[in-house]
């Protein structure tokens, strides 16, 4: 089950003499509260920004397209209002690789959701993350009509199980496999796995191949049969000093026994996982990340061509990734080639934060790719 996030606007307060004496502080607080609403407001302002751009390119006679005019009908009917609208005053610049777009631009206008083999995405987080990390992706997909399920794997997110007590990949991925098991006959989903979630969706694909339409690996461990995530992570840490410095092994069963979990140094987590992500998302992650169970990372997968190999796979590369560097991603791709590879230019290891619009467009595009 995905987590819902909403922002409540604070009621206006009467200004005191003290607050009047500190206008700069008032302005900072005002801008801070506006930032909390920017995700919803950015999309609402997208049509106005696009309209301004068209005016600059083609002159003042350019009309709104249909969906924009429905939202801003007054601007269409009142000529006095048909003037260039001011751009957003947000203090955080938006990368040209993750442009601000209105939702109607993100889906092929000829296509309807009913034309797809499945309109249901199942989002699987990476090690240490939880369903909470997909909140932007959930909102964007649902806004254009997709059904979305984001799971908390065992001991992750709001799941209450002790991470140190997880002893197998089967136990760790149980919320995912349990969900697939309960799907109605004939119902299929698109699995999306991030980071260690790639191993989890691979495990689920082998168990329930007839319930998975496509699999999408987002900066994820895409393993071959007989390979473990540790095999991939070991390659990564040999050439990745930041990852090695960030890891904190937990020995819940005693220092003379194997580690039970891996935690991350909070002082290094921003540079490792969120080097291009907004500050408010880094703050969310810093209080939500949980240790990664160690036993599932050790487990080698058994993947068959007739089950796992029958499912169409797609990989989304994150080019500015400090956790799973692009060279390592490309090495996994060359060893286990998917049907197609997509590139998220400028994305860090958490593209659902750093490039949510671009990630969304790719997911929608993958959902529309037919088998012919």
Short mmCIF file of C-alpha atoms in Angstrom, two decimals:
data_model
loop_
_atom_site.label_atom_id
_atom_site.label_comp_id
_atom_site.label_asym_id
_atom_site.label_seq_id
_atom_site.Cartn_x
_atom_site.Cartn_y
_atom_site.Cartn_z
CA UNK A 1 0.00 0.00 0.00
CA UNK A 2 1.39 3.38 -0.96
CA UNK A 3 1.68 6.24 1.48
CA UNK A 4 -0.21 9.44 0.88
CA UNK A 5 1.43 12.79 1.49
CA UNK A 6 -0.41 16.06 1.71
CA UNK A 7 0.59 19.55 2.70
CA UNK A 8 -1.66 21.59 4.96
CA UNK A 9 -1.49 25.33 4.58
CA UNK A 10 -1.00 27.18 7.80
CA UNK A 11 -3.62 29.80 8.74
CA UNK A 12 -2.51 33.42 8.58
CA UNK A 13 -1.44 34.91 11.88
CA UNK A 14 -1.81 38.51 13.02
CA UNK A 15 1.51 40.31 12.84
CA UNK A 16 2.98 41.44 16.11
CA UNK A 17 5.33 44.35 16.67
CA UNK A 18 8.16 41.86 16.91
CA UNK A 19 7.31 40.27 13.57
CA UNK A 20 6.97 43.70 11.95
CA UNK A 21 10.47 44.49 13.12
CA UNK A 22 11.84 41.45 11.31
CA UNK A 23 10.57 41.58 7.71
CA UNK A 24 13.40 39.40 6.43
CA UNK A 25 12.41 36.61 8.81
CA UNK A 26 8.78 36.87 7.71
CA UNK A 27 9.82 36.61 4.09
CA UNK A 28 11.95 33.52 4.79
CA UNK A 29 9.06 31.85 6.58
CA UNK A 30 6.70 32.74 3.76
CA UNK A 31 9.03 31.32 1.14
CA UNK A 32 9.57 28.19 3.22
CA UNK A 33 5.84 27.49 3.44
CA UNK A 34 5.48 28.09 -0.28
CA UNK A 35 8.20 25.53 -0.99
CA UNK A 36 6.15 22.92 0.86
CA UNK A 37 3.33 23.47 -1.66
CA UNK A 38 5.55 23.72 -4.74
CA UNK A 39 4.99 20.18 -5.96
CA UNK A 40 1.24 20.77 -6.42
CA UNK A 41 1.59 24.38 -7.47
CA UNK A 42 4.27 23.69 -10.07
CA UNK A 43 1.95 21.45 -12.00
CA UNK A 44 -0.90 23.93 -11.68
CA UNK A 45 1.29 26.68 -13.12
CA UNK A 46 2.65 24.54 -15.94
CA UNK A 47 -0.04 25.58 -18.41
CA UNK A 48 0.61 29.24 -17.73
CA UNK A 49 4.33 28.84 -18.26
CA UNK A 50 3.81 26.95 -21.50
CA UNK A 51 1.38 29.64 -22.65
CA UNK A 52 3.97 32.33 -22.03
CA UNK A 53 6.54 30.39 -24.01
CA UNK A 54 4.15 30.05 -26.94
CA UNK A 55 3.39 33.75 -26.83
CA UNK A 56 7.09 34.53 -27.04
CA UNK A 57 7.54 32.19 -30.00
CA UNK A 58 4.38 32.84 -32.01
CA UNK A 59 2.82 36.09 -30.85
CA UNK A 60 -0.26 36.89 -28.80
CA UNK A 61 -2.73 35.12 -31.13
CA UNK A 62 -1.79 31.62 -29.99
CA UNK A 63 -4.78 29.91 -28.32
CA UNK A 64 -4.73 27.54 -25.39
CA UNK A 65 -4.98 23.86 -26.20
CA UNK A 66 -8.09 22.07 -24.99
CA UNK A 67 -7.00 20.80 -21.59
CA UNK A 68 -5.31 24.07 -20.71
CA UNK A 69 -8.38 26.10 -21.64
CA UNK A 70 -10.54 23.94 -19.40
CA UNK A 71 -8.37 24.81 -16.43
CA UNK A 72 -8.02 28.50 -17.30
CA UNK A 73 -11.29 29.30 -19.02
CA UNK A 74 -11.30 32.93 -17.86
CA UNK A 75 -8.04 33.58 -19.68
CA UNK A 76 -9.57 32.26 -22.89
CA UNK A 77 -12.74 34.32 -22.72
CA UNK A 78 -11.27 37.60 -21.45
CA UNK A 79 -8.89 39.28 -23.87
CA UNK A 80 -7.57 41.54 -21.14
CA UNK A 81 -6.20 38.49 -19.42
CA UNK A 82 -4.44 37.23 -22.55
CA UNK A 83 -1.06 38.59 -21.61
CA UNK A 84 2.20 36.97 -20.71
CA UNK A 85 1.92 35.39 -17.28
CA UNK A 86 4.77 35.66 -14.79
CA UNK A 87 6.99 32.64 -14.29
CA UNK A 88 7.06 30.83 -10.98
CA UNK A 89 9.04 32.65 -8.31
CA UNK A 90 10.42 29.41 -6.86
CA UNK A 91 13.96 29.92 -5.64
CA UNK A 92 15.04 26.43 -6.75
CA UNK A 93 15.87 26.26 -10.44
CA UNK A 94 14.55 23.32 -12.42
CA UNK A 95 16.92 21.27 -14.53
CA UNK A 96 16.27 21.25 -18.26
CA UNK A 97 16.56 17.46 -18.08
CA UNK A 98 13.48 17.30 -15.83
CA UNK A 99 11.27 20.01 -17.40
CA UNK A 100 8.08 21.20 -15.80
CA UNK A 101 5.22 19.74 -17.80
CA UNK A 102 1.48 19.60 -17.52
CA UNK A 103 0.19 16.04 -16.91
CA UNK A 104 -1.66 15.92 -20.26
CA UNK A 105 1.69 16.15 -22.05
CA UNK A 106 3.04 13.05 -20.36
CA UNK A 107 0.76 10.53 -22.07
CA UNK A 108 0.17 9.91 -25.77
CA UNK A 109 -3.10 11.71 -26.47
CA UNK A 110 -4.28 8.94 -28.85
CA UNK A 111 -3.78 6.29 -26.18
CA UNK A 112 -6.23 5.54 -23.42
CA UNK A 113 -5.42 3.60 -20.27
CA UNK A 114 -7.86 0.88 -21.35
CA UNK A 115 -5.74 0.16 -24.43
CA UNK A 116 -2.83 -1.06 -22.33
CA UNK A 117 -2.12 -4.67 -21.41
CA UNK A 118 -2.12 -3.45 -17.80
CA UNK A 119 -2.54 -0.07 -16.14
CA UNK A 120 -1.24 -1.25 -12.76
CA UNK A 121 2.26 -0.35 -11.56
CA UNK A 122 3.77 -2.05 -8.51
CA UNK A 123 6.66 -0.01 -7.09
CA UNK A 124 9.36 -1.80 -5.09
CA UNK A 125 11.82 0.29 -3.10
CA UNK A 126 15.54 -0.30 -2.66
CA UNK A 127 17.51 -1.35 0.38
CA UNK A 128 16.87 0.92 3.36
CA UNK A 129 14.07 2.79 1.57
CA UNK A 130 10.32 2.25 1.87
CA UNK A 131 7.11 2.87 -0.03
CA UNK A 132 7.41 6.52 1.08
CA UNK A 133 10.17 7.19 -1.48
CA UNK A 134 7.70 6.81 -4.38
CA UNK A 135 5.30 9.56 -3.28
CA UNK A 136 5.96 11.79 -6.31
CA UNK A 137 5.78 8.87 -8.75
CA UNK A 138 2.53 7.66 -7.19
CA UNK A 139 0.94 11.09 -7.54
CA UNK A 140 2.04 11.55 -11.16
CA UNK A 141 0.94 8.09 -12.31
CA UNK A 142 -2.41 8.25 -10.55
CA UNK A 143 -3.08 11.70 -11.97
CA UNK A 144 -3.07 10.31 -15.51
CA UNK A 145 -5.20 7.30 -14.64
CA UNK A 146 -2.81 4.51 -13.65
CA UNK A 147 -3.36 2.24 -10.67
CA UNK A 148 -0.34 2.22 -8.37
CA UNK A 149 0.71 -0.01 -5.49
CA UNK A 150 3.87 0.76 -3.51
CA UNK A 151 4.89 -1.97 -1.07
CA UNK A 152 6.90 -1.86 2.12
CA UNK A 153 9.16 -4.91 2.10
CA UNK A 154 9.67 -6.76 5.39
CA UNK A 155 11.36 -4.53 7.96
CA UNK A 156 11.17 -1.48 5.68
CA UNK A 157 9.17 1.75 5.73
CA UNK A 158 6.33 1.37 8.22
CA UNK A 159 6.62 -2.43 8.34
CA UNK A 160 7.28 -3.18 12.02
CA UNK A 161 9.44 -6.31 11.65
CA UNK A 162 12.99 -6.16 13.04
CA UNK A 163 15.44 -5.90 10.13
CA UNK A 164 18.07 -7.90 12.04
CA UNK A 165 15.74 -10.92 12.17
CA UNK A 166 15.36 -11.27 8.39
CA UNK A 167 17.13 -14.44 7.28
CA UNK A 168 16.22 -14.89 3.60
CA UNK A 169 15.22 -13.06 0.43
CA UNK A 170 11.92 -14.94 0.49
CA UNK A 171 11.13 -13.46 3.90
CA UNK A 172 12.25 -9.98 2.89
CA UNK A 173 10.19 -9.98 -0.33
CA UNK A 174 7.10 -11.58 1.25
CA UNK A 175 4.93 -8.41 1.07
CA UNK A 176 5.60 -8.30 -2.69
CA UNK A 177 5.11 -11.99 -3.42
CA UNK A 178 2.06 -12.07 -1.16
CA UNK A 179 0.54 -9.24 -3.13
CA UNK A 180 1.18 -10.99 -6.46
CA UNK A 181 -0.22 -14.24 -5.13
CA UNK A 182 -3.54 -12.55 -4.34
CA UNK A 183 -3.97 -11.00 -7.79
CA UNK A 184 -6.99 -12.27 -9.68
CA UNK A 185 -6.46 -14.82 -12.44
CA UNK A 186 -5.46 -13.06 -15.64
CA UNK A 187 -4.52 -9.83 -13.88
CA UNK A 188 -1.01 -8.54 -14.63
CA UNK A 189 1.15 -5.72 -13.31
CA UNK A 190 4.28 -3.81 -14.27
CA UNK A 191 6.94 -4.35 -11.62
CA UNK A 192 9.33 -1.45 -10.95
CA UNK A 193 12.35 -2.15 -8.77
CA UNK A 194 14.90 0.35 -7.45
CA UNK A 195 18.36 -0.52 -6.10
CA UNK A 196 18.16 -3.85 -4.19
CA UNK A 197 14.49 -3.91 -5.19
CA UNK A 198 15.78 -5.19 -8.53
CA UNK A 199 16.76 -8.48 -6.88
CA UNK A 200 13.36 -8.61 -5.18
CA UNK A 201 11.35 -8.18 -8.37
CA UNK A 202 13.58 -10.77 -10.11
CA UNK A 203 12.76 -13.21 -7.30
CA UNK A 204 9.04 -12.45 -7.73
CA UNK A 205 9.22 -12.77 -11.52
CA UNK A 206 10.53 -16.33 -11.17
CA UNK A 207 7.65 -17.22 -8.82
CA UNK A 208 4.80 -15.49 -10.67
CA UNK A 209 5.77 -15.02 -14.32
CA UNK A 210 2.16 -15.04 -15.54
CA UNK A 211 1.26 -12.12 -13.29
CA UNK A 212 3.99 -9.77 -14.51
CA UNK A 213 3.60 -7.95 -17.81
CA UNK A 214 6.90 -6.05 -17.73
CA UNK A 215 9.74 -5.42 -15.30
CA UNK A 216 11.53 -2.09 -14.95
CA UNK A 217 14.89 -1.84 -13.19
CA UNK A 218 15.63 1.70 -11.97
CA UNK A 219 19.32 2.01 -11.00
CA UNK A 220 18.75 -1.51 -9.74
CA UNK A 221 20.54 -4.80 -9.20
CA UNK A 222 19.62 -6.80 -12.31
CA UNK A 223 21.12 -10.19 -11.56
CA UNK A 224 21.83 -13.27 -13.62
CA UNK A 225 21.02 -16.75 -12.37
CA UNK A 226 23.46 -17.88 -9.68
CA UNK A 227 24.38 -14.30 -8.79
CA UNK A 228 23.69 -12.45 -5.53
CA UNK A 229 23.32 -8.76 -4.85
CA UNK A 230 26.50 -9.00 -2.81
CA UNK A 231 28.34 -10.02 -5.98
CA UNK A 232 27.21 -6.74 -7.54
CA UNK A 233 27.80 -4.64 -4.43
CA UNK A 234 31.28 -6.12 -4.00
CA UNK A 235 32.22 -4.92 -7.47
CA UNK A 236 30.80 -1.53 -6.56
CA UNK A 237 32.63 -1.06 -3.29
CA UNK A 238 36.02 -1.98 -4.73
CA UNK A 239 35.98 1.19 -6.81
CA UNK A 240 33.61 3.26 -4.69
CA UNK A 241 35.27 4.78 -1.63
CA UNK A 242 32.12 6.72 -0.74
CA UNK A 243 30.02 3.57 -0.52
CA UNK A 244 32.65 1.79 1.56
CA UNK A 245 32.93 4.73 3.97
CA UNK A 246 29.13 5.00 4.26
CA UNK A 247 28.49 1.39 5.28
CA UNK A 248 27.98 0.56 8.95
CA UNK A 249 27.63 -3.17 9.64
CA UNK A 250 25.30 -4.22 12.45
CA UNK A 251 26.08 -7.38 14.44
CA UNK A 252 22.87 -8.06 16.38
CA UNK A 253 23.91 -11.66 17.05
CA UNK A 254 27.36 -10.74 18.34
CA UNK A 255 30.60 -9.54 16.79
CA UNK A 256 31.78 -13.12 16.27
CA UNK A 257 28.76 -13.85 14.00
CA UNK A 258 28.00 -12.58 10.47
CA UNK A 259 26.42 -9.10 10.16
CA UNK A 260 22.66 -8.96 10.41
CA UNK A 261 22.14 -5.63 8.68
CA UNK A 262 23.87 -2.70 7.01
CA UNK A 263 23.16 0.88 7.98
CA UNK A 264 24.39 4.04 6.28
CA UNK A 265 26.31 6.91 7.82
CA UNK A 266 23.79 9.77 7.94
CA UNK A 267 26.53 12.35 7.39
CA UNK A 268 27.36 10.78 4.02
CA UNK A 269 23.93 9.68 2.84
CA UNK A 270 23.14 12.88 0.94
CA UNK A 271 26.27 12.65 -1.18
CA UNK A 272 25.79 8.93 -1.71
CA UNK A 273 22.08 8.70 -2.52
CA UNK A 274 20.68 12.21 -3.00
CA UNK A 275 23.41 14.36 -4.58
CA UNK A 276 20.90 16.00 -6.96
CA UNK A 277 17.72 15.69 -4.89
CA UNK A 278 15.74 18.55 -3.28
CA UNK A 279 16.57 19.33 0.33
CA UNK A 280 13.07 18.54 1.59
CA UNK A 281 13.26 15.03 0.10
CA UNK A 282 16.67 14.47 1.68
CA UNK A 283 15.14 15.52 5.00
CA UNK A 284 12.30 13.03 4.51
CA UNK A 285 14.77 10.26 3.72
CA UNK A 286 17.06 11.06 6.64
CA UNK A 287 14.30 10.25 9.13
CA UNK A 288 12.78 7.37 7.12
CA UNK A 289 15.72 5.23 5.98
CA UNK A 290 16.12 1.92 7.84
CA UNK A 291 18.97 -0.62 7.92
CA UNK A 292 19.29 -3.07 5.02
CA UNK A 293 18.96 -6.76 5.99
CA UNK A 294 22.20 -8.58 5.24
CA UNK A 295 21.08 -12.18 4.60
CA UNK A 296 18.99 -11.38 1.48
CA UNK A 297 21.98 -9.55 0.00
CA UNK A 298 24.01 -12.78 0.27
CA UNK A 299 21.42 -14.98 -1.41
CA UNK A 300 22.10 -16.18 -4.95
CA UNK A 301 19.08 -16.17 -7.23
CA UNK A 302 17.93 -19.12 -9.30
CA UNK A 303 16.38 -17.65 -12.45
CA UNK A 304 15.08 -19.71 -15.37
CA UNK A 305 14.59 -18.73 -19.00
CA UNK A 306 11.10 -20.20 -19.05
CA UNK A 307 9.88 -18.06 -16.11
CA UNK A 308 12.04 -15.01 -15.35
CA UNK A 309 13.35 -14.99 -18.91
CA UNK A 310 9.87 -14.86 -20.41
CA UNK A 311 9.14 -11.41 -18.95
CA UNK A 312 10.05 -8.25 -20.86
CA UNK A 313 12.70 -6.26 -19.00
CA UNK A 314 13.67 -2.59 -19.23
CA UNK A 315 16.49 -0.74 -17.51
CA UNK A 316 16.60 2.95 -16.52
CA UNK A 317 20.13 4.29 -16.04
CA UNK A 318 20.90 7.12 -13.62
CA UNK A 319 23.90 8.95 -14.99
CA UNK A 320 24.97 10.88 -11.85
CA UNK A 321 24.60 7.95 -9.46
CA UNK A 322 27.15 7.79 -6.63
CA UNK A 323 25.75 4.59 -5.10
CA UNK A 324 25.58 2.35 -8.18
CA UNK A 325 27.83 4.19 -10.65
CA UNK A 326 26.81 4.27 -14.30
CA UNK A 327 29.73 2.00 -15.28
CA UNK A 328 28.43 -0.70 -12.94
CA UNK A 329 24.89 -0.29 -14.25
CA UNK A 330 26.15 -0.72 -17.80
CA UNK A 331 28.11 -3.80 -16.76
CA UNK A 332 24.92 -5.43 -15.44
CA UNK A 333 23.14 -4.47 -18.66
CA UNK A 334 25.85 -6.06 -20.83
CA UNK A 335 25.80 -9.28 -18.78
CA UNK A 336 21.98 -9.56 -18.79
CA UNK A 337 20.66 -7.43 -21.69
CA UNK A 338 17.11 -6.07 -21.28
CA UNK A 339 14.78 -5.25 -24.14
CA UNK A 340 15.54 -1.54 -23.95
CA UNK A 341 17.69 0.84 -21.93
CA UNK A 342 16.58 4.36 -20.98
CA UNK A 343 18.83 7.14 -19.69
CA UNK A 344 17.97 9.63 -16.97
CA UNK A 345 20.51 12.35 -17.58
CA UNK A 346 21.46 14.25 -14.43
CA UNK A 347 19.70 11.78 -12.12
CA UNK A 348 21.25 10.68 -8.84
CA UNK A 349 20.59 7.28 -7.22
CA UNK A 350 17.08 8.46 -6.27
CA UNK A 351 15.44 9.64 -9.52
CA UNK A 352 11.99 9.56 -7.90
CA UNK A 353 13.28 12.64 -6.02
CA UNK A 354 15.79 14.21 -8.41
CA UNK A 355 14.00 13.60 -11.75
CA UNK A 356 10.38 12.69 -10.97
CA UNK A 357 8.90 14.10 -14.18
CA UNK A 358 11.48 12.44 -16.42
CA UNK A 359 11.14 9.14 -14.58
CA UNK A 360 7.38 9.38 -14.94
CA UNK A 361 7.57 9.93 -18.68
CA UNK A 362 9.78 6.86 -19.10
CA UNK A 363 7.47 4.67 -17.01
CA UNK A 364 4.47 5.79 -19.05
CA UNK A 365 6.38 5.15 -22.28
CA UNK A 366 7.34 1.64 -21.15
CA UNK A 367 3.69 0.91 -20.32
CA UNK A 368 2.73 1.74 -23.92
CA UNK A 369 5.36 -0.42 -25.64
CA UNK A 370 3.50 -3.22 -27.40
CA UNK A 371 4.81 -6.71 -28.06
CA UNK A 372 4.69 -6.25 -31.83
#
